[in-house]
PDB file of C-alpha atoms in Angstrom:
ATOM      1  CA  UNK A  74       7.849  44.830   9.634  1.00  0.00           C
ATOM      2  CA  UNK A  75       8.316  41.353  11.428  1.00  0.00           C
ATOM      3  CA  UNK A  76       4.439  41.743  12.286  1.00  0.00           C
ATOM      4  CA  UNK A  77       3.701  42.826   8.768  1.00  0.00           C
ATOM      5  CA  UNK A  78       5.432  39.932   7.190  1.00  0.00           C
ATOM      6  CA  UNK A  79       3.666  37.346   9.691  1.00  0.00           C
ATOM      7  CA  UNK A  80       0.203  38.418   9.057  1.00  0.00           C
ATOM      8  CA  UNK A  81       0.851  38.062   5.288  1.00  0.00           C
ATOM      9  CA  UNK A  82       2.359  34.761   5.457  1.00  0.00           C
ATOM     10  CA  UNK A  83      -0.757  33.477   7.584  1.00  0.00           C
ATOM     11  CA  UNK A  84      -2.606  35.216   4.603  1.00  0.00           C
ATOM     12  CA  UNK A  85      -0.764  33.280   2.137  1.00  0.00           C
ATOM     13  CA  UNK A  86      -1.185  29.985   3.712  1.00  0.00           C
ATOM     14  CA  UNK A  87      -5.268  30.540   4.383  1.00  0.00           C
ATOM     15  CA  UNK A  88      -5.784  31.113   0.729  1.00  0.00           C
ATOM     16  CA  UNK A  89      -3.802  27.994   0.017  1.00  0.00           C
ATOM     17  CA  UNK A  90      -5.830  26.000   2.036  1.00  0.00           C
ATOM     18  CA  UNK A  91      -8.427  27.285   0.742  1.00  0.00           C
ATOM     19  CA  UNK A  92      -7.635  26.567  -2.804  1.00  0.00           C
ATOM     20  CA  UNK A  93      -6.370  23.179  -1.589  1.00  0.00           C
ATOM     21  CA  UNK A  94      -9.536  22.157   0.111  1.00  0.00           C
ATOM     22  CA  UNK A  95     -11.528  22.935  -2.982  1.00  0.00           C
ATOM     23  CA  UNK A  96      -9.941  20.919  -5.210  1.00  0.00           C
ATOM     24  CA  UNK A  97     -10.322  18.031  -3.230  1.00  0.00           C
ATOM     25  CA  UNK A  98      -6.418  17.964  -2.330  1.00  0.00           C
ATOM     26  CA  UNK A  99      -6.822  18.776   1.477  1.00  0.00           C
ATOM     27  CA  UNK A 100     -10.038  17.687   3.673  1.00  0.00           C
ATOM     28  CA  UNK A 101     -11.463  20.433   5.968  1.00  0.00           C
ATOM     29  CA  UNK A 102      -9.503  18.172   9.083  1.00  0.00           C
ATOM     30  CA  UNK A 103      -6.384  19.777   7.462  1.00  0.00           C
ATOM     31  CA  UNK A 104      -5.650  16.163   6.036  1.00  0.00           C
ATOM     32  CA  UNK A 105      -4.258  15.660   2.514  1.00  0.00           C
ATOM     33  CA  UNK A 106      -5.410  13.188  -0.324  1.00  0.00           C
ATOM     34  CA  UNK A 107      -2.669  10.767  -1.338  1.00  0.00           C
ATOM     35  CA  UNK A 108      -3.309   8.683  -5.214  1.00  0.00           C
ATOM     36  CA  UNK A 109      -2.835   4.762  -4.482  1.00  0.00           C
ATOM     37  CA  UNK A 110      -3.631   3.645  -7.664  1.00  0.00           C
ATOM     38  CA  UNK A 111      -7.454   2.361  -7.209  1.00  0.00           C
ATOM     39  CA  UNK A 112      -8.146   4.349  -4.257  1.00  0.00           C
ATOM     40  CA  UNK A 113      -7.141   7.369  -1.967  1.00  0.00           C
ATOM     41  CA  UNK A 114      -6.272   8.090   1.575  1.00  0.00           C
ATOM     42  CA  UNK A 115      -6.205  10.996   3.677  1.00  0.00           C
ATOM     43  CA  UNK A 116      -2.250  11.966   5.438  1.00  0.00           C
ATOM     44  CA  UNK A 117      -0.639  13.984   7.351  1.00  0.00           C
ATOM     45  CA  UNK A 118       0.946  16.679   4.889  1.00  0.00           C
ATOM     46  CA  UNK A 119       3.474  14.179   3.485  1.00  0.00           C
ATOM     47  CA  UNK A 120       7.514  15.194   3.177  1.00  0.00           C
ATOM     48  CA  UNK A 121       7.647  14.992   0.007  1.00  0.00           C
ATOM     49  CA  UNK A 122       5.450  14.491  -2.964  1.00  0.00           C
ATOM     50  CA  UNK A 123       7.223  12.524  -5.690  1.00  0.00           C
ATOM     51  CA  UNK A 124      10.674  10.021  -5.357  1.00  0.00           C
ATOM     52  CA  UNK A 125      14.121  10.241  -6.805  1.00  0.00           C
ATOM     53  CA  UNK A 126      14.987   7.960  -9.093  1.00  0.00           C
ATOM     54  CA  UNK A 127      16.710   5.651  -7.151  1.00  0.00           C
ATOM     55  CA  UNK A 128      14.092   5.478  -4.477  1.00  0.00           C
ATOM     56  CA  UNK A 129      12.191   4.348  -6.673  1.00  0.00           C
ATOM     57  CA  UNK A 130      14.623   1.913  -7.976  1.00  0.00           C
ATOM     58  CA  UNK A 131      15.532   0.955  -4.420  1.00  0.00           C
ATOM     59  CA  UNK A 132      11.450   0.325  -3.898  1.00  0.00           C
ATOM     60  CA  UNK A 133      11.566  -1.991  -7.209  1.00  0.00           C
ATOM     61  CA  UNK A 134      14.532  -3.945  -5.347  1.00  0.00           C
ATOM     62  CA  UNK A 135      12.600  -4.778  -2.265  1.00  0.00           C
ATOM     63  CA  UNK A 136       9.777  -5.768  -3.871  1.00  0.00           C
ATOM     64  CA  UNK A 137      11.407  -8.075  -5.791  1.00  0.00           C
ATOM     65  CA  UNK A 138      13.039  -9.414  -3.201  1.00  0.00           C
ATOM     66  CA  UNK A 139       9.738 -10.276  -1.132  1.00  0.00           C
ATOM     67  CA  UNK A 140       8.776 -11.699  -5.088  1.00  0.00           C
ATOM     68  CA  UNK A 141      11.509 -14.263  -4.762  1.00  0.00           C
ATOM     69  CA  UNK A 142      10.922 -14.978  -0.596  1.00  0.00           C
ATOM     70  CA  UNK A 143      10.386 -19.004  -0.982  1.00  0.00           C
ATOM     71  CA  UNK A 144       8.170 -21.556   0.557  1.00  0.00           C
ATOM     72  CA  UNK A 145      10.323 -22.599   3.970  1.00  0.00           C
ATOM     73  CA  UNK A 146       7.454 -25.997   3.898  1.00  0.00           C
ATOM     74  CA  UNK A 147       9.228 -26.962   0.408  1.00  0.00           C
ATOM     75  CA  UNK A 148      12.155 -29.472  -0.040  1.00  0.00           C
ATOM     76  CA  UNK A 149      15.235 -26.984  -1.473  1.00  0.00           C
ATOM     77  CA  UNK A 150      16.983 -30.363  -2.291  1.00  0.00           C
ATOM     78  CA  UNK A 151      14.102 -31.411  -4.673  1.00  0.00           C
ATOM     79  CA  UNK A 152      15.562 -31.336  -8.413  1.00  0.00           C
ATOM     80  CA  UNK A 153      12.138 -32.005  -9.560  1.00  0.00           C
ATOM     81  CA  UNK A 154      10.300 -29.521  -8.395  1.00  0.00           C
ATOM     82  CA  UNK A 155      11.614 -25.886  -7.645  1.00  0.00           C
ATOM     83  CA  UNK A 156      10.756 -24.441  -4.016  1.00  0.00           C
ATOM     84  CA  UNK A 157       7.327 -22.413  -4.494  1.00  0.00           C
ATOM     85  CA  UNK A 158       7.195 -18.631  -3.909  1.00  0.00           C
ATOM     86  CA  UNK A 159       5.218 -17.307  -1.567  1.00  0.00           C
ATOM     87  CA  UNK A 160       3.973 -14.326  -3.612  1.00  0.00           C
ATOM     88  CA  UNK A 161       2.147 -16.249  -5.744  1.00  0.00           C
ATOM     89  CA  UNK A 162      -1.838 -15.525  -4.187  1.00  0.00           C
ATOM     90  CA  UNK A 163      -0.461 -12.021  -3.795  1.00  0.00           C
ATOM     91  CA  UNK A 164       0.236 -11.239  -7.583  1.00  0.00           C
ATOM     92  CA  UNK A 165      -2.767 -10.529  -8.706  1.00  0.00           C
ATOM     93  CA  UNK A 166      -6.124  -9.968  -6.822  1.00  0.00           C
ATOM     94  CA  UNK A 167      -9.447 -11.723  -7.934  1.00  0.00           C
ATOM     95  CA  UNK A 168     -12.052  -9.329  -9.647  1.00  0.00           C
ATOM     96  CA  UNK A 169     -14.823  -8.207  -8.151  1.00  0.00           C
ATOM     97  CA  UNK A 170     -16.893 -10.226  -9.916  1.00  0.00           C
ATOM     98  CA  UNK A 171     -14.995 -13.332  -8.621  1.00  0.00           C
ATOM     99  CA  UNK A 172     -14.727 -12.337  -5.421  1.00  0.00           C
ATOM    100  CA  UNK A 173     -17.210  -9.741  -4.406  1.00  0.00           C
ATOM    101  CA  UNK A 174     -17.714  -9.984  -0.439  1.00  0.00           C
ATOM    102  CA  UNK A 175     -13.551  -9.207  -0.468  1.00  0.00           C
ATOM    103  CA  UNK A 176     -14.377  -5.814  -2.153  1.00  0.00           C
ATOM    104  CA  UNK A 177     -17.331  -5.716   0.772  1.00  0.00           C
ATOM    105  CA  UNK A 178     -14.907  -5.919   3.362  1.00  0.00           C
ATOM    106  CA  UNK A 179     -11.101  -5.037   2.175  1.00  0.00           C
ATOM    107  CA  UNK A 180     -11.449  -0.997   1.270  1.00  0.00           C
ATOM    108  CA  UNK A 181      -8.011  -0.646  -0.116  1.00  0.00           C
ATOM    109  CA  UNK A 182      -7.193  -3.407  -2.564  1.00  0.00           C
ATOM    110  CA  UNK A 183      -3.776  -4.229  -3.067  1.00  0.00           C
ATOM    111  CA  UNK A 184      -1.464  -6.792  -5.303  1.00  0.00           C
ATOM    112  CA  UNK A 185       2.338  -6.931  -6.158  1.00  0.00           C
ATOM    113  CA  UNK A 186       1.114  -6.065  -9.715  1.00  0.00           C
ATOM    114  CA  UNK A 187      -0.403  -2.552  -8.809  1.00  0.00           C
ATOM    115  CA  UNK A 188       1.909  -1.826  -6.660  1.00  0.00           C
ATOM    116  CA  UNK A 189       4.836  -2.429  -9.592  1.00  0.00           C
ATOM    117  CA  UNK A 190       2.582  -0.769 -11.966  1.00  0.00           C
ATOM    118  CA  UNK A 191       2.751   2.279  -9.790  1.00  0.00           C
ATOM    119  CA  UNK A 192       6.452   1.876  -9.386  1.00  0.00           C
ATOM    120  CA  UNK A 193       6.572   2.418 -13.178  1.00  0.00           C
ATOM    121  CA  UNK A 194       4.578   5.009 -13.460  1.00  0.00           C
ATOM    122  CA  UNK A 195       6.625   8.824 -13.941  1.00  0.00           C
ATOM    123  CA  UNK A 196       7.279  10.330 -10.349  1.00  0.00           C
ATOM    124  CA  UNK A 197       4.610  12.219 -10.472  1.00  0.00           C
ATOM    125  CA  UNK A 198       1.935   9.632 -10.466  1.00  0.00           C
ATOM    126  CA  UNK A 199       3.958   7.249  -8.785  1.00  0.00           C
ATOM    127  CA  UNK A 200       3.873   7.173  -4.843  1.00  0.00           C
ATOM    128  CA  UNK A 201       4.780   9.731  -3.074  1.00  0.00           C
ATOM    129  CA  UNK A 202       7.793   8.754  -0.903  1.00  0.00           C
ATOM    130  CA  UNK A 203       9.656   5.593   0.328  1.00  0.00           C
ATOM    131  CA  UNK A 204       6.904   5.965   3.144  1.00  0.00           C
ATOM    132  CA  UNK A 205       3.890   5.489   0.882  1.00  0.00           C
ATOM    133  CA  UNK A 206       5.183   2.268  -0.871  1.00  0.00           C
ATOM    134  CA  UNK A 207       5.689   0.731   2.517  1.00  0.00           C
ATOM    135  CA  UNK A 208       2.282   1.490   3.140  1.00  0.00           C
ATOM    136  CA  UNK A 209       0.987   0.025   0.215  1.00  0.00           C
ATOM    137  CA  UNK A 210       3.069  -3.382   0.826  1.00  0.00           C
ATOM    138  CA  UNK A 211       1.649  -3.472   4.259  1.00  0.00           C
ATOM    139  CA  UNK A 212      -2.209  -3.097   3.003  1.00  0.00           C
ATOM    140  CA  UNK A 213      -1.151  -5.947   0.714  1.00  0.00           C
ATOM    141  CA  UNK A 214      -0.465  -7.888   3.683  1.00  0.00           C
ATOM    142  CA  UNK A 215      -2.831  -6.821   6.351  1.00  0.00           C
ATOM    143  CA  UNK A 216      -5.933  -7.429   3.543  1.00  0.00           C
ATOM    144  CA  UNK A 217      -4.511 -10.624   3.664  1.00  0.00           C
ATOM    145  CA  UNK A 218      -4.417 -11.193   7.071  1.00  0.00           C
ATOM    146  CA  UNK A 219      -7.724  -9.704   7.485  1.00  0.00           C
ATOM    147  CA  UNK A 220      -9.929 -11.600   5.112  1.00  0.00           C
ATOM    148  CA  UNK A 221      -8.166 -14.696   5.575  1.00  0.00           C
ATOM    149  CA  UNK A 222      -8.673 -16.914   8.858  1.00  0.00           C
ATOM    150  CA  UNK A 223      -5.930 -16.763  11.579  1.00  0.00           C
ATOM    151  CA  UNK A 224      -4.887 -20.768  11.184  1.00  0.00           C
ATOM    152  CA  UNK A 225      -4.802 -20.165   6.963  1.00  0.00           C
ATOM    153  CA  UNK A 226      -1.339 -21.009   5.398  1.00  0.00           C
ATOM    154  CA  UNK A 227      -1.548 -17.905   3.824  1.00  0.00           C
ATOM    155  CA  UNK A 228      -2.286 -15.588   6.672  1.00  0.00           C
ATOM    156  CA  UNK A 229       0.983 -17.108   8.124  1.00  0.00           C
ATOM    157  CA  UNK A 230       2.946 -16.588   4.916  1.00  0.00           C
ATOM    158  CA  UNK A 231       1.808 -12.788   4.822  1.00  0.00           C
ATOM    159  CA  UNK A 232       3.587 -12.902   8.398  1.00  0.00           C
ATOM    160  CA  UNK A 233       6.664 -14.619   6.108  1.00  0.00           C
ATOM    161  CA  UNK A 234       6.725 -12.010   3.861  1.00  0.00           C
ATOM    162  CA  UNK A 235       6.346  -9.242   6.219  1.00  0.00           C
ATOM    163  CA  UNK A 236       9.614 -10.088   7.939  1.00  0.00           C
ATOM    164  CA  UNK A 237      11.395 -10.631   4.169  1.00  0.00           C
ATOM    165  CA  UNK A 238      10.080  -6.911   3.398  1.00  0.00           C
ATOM    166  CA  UNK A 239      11.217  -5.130   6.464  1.00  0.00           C
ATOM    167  CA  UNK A 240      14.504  -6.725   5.651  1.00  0.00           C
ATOM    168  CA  UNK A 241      15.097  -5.853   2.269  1.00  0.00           C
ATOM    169  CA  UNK A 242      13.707  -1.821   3.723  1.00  0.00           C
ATOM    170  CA  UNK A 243      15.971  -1.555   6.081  1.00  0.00           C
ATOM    171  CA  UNK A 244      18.847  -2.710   3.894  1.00  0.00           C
ATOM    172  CA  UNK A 245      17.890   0.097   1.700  1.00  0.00           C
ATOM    173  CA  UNK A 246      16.022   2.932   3.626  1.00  0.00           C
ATOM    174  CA  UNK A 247      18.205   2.425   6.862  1.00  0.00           C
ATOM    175  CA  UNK A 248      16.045   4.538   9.711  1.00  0.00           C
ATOM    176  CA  UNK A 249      13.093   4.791   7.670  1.00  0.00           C
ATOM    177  CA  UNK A 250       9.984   3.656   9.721  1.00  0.00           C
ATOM    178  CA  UNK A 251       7.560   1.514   8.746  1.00  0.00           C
ATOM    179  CA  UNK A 252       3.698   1.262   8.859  1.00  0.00           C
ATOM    180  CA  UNK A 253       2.232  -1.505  11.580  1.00  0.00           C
ATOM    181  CA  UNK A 254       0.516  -4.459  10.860  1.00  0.00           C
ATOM    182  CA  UNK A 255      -3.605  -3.566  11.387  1.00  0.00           C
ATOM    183  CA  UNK A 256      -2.814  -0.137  12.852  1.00  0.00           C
ATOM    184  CA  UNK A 257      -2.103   1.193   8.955  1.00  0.00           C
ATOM    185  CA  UNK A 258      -5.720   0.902   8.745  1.00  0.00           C
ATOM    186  CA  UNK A 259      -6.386   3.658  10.962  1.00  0.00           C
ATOM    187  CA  UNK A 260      -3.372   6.047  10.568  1.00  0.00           C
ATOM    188  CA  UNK A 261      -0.931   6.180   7.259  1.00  0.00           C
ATOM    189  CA  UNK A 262       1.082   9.160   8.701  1.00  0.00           C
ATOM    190  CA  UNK A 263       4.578   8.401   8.808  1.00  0.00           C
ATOM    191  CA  UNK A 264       6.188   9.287  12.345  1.00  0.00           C
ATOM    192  CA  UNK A 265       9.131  11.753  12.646  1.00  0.00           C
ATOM    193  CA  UNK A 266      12.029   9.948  12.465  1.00  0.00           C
ATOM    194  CA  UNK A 267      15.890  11.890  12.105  1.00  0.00           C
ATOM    195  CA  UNK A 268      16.583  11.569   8.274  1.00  0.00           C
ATOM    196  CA  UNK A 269      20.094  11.647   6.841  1.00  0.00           C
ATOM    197  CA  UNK A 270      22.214  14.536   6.766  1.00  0.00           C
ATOM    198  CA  UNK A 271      21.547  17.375   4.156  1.00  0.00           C
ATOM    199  CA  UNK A 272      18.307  15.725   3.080  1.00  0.00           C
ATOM    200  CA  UNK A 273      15.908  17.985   1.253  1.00  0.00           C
ATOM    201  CA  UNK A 274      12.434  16.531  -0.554  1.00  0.00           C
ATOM    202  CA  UNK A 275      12.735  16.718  -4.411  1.00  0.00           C
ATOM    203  CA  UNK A 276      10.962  19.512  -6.031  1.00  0.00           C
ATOM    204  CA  UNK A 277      12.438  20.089  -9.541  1.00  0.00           C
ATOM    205  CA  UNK A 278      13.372  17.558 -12.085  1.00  0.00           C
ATOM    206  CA  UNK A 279      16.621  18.196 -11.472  1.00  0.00           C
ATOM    207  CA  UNK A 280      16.086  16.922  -8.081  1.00  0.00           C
ATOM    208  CA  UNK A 281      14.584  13.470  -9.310  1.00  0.00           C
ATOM    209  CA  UNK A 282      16.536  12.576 -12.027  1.00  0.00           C
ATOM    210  CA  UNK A 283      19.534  12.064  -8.955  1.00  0.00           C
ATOM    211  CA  UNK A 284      20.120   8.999 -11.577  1.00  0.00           C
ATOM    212  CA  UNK A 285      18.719   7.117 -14.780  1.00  0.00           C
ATOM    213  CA  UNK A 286      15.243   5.986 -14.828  1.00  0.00           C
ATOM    214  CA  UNK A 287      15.085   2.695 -13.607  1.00  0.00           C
ATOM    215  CA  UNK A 288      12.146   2.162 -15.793  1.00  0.00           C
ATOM    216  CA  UNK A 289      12.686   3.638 -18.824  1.00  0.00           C
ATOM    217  CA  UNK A 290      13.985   1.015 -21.019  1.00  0.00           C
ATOM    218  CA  UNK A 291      11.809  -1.154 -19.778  1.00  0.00           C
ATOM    219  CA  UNK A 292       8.701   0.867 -20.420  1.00  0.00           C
ATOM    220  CA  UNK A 293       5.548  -0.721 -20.952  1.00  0.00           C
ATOM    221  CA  UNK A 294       3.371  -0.637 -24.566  1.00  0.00           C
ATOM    222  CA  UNK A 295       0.662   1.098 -25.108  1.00  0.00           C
ATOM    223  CA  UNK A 296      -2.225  -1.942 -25.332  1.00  0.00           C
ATOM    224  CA  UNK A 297      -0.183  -3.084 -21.479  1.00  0.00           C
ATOM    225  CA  UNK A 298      -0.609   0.350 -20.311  1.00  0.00           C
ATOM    226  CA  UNK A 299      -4.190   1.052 -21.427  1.00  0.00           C
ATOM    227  CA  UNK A 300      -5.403  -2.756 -19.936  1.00  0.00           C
ATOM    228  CA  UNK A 301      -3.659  -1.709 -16.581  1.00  0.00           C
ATOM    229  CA  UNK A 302      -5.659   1.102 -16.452  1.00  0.00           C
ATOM    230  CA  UNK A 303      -8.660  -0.237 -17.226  1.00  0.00           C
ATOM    231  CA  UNK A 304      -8.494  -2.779 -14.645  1.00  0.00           C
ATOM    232  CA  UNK A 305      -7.296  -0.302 -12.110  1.00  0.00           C
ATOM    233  CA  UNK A 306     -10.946   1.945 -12.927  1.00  0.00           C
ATOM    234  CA  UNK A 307     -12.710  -1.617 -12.324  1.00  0.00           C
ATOM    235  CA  UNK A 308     -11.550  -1.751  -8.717  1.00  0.00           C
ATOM    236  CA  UNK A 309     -11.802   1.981  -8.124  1.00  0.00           C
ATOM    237  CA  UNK A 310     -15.237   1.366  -8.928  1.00  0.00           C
ATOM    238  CA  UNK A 311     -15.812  -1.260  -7.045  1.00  0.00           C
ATOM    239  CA  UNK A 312     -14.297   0.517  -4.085  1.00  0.00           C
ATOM    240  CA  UNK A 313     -16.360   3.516  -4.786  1.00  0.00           C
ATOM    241  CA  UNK A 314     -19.460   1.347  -4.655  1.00  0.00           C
ATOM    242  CA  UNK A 315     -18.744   0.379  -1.243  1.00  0.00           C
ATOM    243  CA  UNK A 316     -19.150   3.961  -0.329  1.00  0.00           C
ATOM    244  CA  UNK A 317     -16.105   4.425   1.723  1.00  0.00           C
ATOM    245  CA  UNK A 318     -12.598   5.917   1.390  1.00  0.00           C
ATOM    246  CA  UNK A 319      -9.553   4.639   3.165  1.00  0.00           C
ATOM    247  CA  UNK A 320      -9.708   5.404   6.522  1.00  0.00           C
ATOM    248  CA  UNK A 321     -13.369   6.333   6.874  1.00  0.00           C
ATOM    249  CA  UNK A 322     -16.023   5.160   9.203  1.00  0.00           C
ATOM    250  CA  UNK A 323     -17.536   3.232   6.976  1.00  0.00           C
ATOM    251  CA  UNK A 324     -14.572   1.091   6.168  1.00  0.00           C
ATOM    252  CA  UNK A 325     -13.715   1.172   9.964  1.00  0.00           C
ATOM    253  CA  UNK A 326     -17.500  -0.410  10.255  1.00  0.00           C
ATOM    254  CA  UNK A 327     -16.276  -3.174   8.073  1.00  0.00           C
ATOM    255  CA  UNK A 328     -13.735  -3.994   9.788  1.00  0.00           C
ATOM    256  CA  UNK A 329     -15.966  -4.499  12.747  1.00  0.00           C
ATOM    257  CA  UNK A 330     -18.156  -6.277  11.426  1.00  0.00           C
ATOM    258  CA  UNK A 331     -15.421  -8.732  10.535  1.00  0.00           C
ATOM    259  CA  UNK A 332     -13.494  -9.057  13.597  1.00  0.00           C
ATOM    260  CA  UNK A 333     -16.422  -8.124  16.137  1.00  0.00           C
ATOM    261  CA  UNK A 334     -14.661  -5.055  17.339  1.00  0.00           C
ATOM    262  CA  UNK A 335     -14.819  -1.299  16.593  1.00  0.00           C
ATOM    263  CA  UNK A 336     -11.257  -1.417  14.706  1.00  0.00           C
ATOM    264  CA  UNK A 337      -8.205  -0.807  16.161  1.00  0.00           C
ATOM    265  CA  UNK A 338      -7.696   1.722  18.754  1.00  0.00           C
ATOM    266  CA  UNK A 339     -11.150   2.581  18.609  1.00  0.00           C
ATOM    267  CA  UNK A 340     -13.992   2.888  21.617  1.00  0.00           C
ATOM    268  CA  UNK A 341     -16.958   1.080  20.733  1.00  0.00           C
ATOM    269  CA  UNK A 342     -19.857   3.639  19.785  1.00  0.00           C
ATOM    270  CA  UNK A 343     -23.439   3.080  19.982  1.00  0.00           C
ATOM    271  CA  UNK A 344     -25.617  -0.177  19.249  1.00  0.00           C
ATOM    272  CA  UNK A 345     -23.018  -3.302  18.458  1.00  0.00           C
ATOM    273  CA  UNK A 346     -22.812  -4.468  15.021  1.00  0.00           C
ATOM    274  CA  UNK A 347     -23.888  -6.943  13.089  1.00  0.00           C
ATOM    275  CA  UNK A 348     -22.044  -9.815  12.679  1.00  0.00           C
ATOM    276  CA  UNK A 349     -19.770 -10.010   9.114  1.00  0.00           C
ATOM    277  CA  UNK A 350     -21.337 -13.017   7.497  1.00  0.00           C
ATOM    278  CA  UNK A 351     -18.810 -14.306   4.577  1.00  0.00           C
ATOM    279  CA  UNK A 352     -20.330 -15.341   1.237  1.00  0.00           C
ATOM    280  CA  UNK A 353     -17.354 -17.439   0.821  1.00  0.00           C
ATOM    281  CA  UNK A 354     -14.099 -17.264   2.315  1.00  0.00           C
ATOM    282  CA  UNK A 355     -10.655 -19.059   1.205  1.00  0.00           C
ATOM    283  CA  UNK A 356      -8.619 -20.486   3.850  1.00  0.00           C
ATOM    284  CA  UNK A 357      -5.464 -21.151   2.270  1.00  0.00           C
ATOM    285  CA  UNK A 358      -4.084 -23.905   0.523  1.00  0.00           C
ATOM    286  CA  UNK A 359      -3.063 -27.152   2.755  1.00  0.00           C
ATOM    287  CA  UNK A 360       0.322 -27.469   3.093  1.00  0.00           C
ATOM    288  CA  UNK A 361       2.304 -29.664   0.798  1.00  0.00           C
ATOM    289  CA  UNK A 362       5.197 -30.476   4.026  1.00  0.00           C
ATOM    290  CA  UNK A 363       2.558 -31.108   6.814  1.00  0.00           C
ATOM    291  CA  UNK A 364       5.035 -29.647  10.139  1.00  0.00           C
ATOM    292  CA  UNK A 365       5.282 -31.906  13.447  1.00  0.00           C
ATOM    293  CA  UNK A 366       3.074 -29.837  15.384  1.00  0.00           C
ATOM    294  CA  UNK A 367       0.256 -30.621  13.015  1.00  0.00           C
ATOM    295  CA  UNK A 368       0.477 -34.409  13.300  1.00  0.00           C
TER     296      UNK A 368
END
């Protein structure tokens, strides 16, 4: 019986995989497609597939905290003139059409304002787990760091705001692990790590609704929602018409071009690349309290 059982459970679990692989869900690597908004990515099978309530909630509150991380180079004794936030060049992405050789080189476009947008969104289309938001913070971050030069005020503030965010997780997710600076370019599987005691992953409605919506009366109108999604198709497409995914070899190629290596972790593999050649690059703003070590 304990044979019979067996057999028919690895029966079971073929024809899901099956199923799974045809509808684009799992990748014949045994990888599984996670929604990011304007792109995809390919996981280890995730722990869960939707958030409670108040993960989400507690998601909300540590991106707003990183939202209100200031400017350490401002004066907070000036009456005049509040301290500026750091955030501010992370809001909201330039278009494509603004800025097209970022879209050439940064696969898996980020802002604060998709990533709140998919905070908002019901838990089904929202991320997947505490995991998966961390991951999308730390794209925002790394793109930054990546297209930006090393000596650019805002490559250092995306350091700034790295150390604010792992902060404000760990005051809310204690334990939870989070993604690596770079490395979250080749891998977004989150390690095993000892969650808390009696933990299950939500599955029923029940299960989310642990507490009120955060989000629901605050909900967003119908012209909001309908621009939001418009302008989250315009990047998809511009992704898409890079010809990569998230994690592929072609975006890997990218980021070789860029840097002059293979990407992280990676052996180098056949002729070397070309060399990235910018069409235009910003390198931060100059900064408004020059430190000593500049003069």
């Amino acid at each position: 019986d304990a044979r019979r059982k067996a057999a028919e459970e690895a029966r079971r679990a073929e024809e899901r995989r099956i199923e799974e692989e045809h509808r684009g869900i799992l990748s014949p690597e045994g990888r599984y497609r996670v929604h990011m908004g304007a792109f995809d990515l390919w996981a280890a099978r995730p722990a869960q597939w939707k958030m409670r309530h108040s993960e989400r909630r507690k998601c909300f509150e540590v991106l707003e905290a990183i939202r209100n991380e200031p400017d350490p180079d401002d004066d907070p004794d000036d009456e005049d003139e509040p301290p500026r936030l750091l955030i501010e060049p992370f809001e909201k992405l330039p278009g494509p059409r603004e800025l097209p050789d970022y879209y050439e080189l940064i696969r898996c476009p980020v802002d604060c304002r998709s990533v709140e947008r998919a905070l908002r969104r019901a838990p089904e289309r929202s991320y997947a787990s505490p995991w998966f938001f961390a991951v999308a913070v730390e794209l925002m971050l790394t793109n930054a760091q990546t297209y930006n030069d090393e000596d650019s005020q805002i490559f250092e503030e995306a350091g700034i705001l790295r150390r604010a965010f792992h902060k404000a997780m760990s005051a809310r997710f204690p334990g939870q692990p989070l993604p690596k600076s770079v490395a979250v370019y080749e891998s977004c599987d989150e390690p095993d790590w000892v969650r808390p005691p009696g933990w299950a992953p939500p599955i029923t409605d029940a299960d989310v609704a642990d507490e009120r919506d955060p989000f629901e009366a605050d909900r967003l109108d119908l012209e909001t929602q309908q621009r939001d999604e418009d302008e989250e198709r315009a990047l998809a497409r511009a992704v898409a018409d890079g010809g990569a995914m998230y994690g592929s070899s072609e975006h890997l190629a990218n980021i070789a071009r860029r840097f002059g290596r293979p990407g992280p972790g990676r052996p180098p593999k056949g002729p070397p690349k070309p060399p990235y050649v910018p069409t235009g690059r910003p390198v931060g703003r100059p900064r408004k309290y020059p430190r000593p070590e500049d003069e």
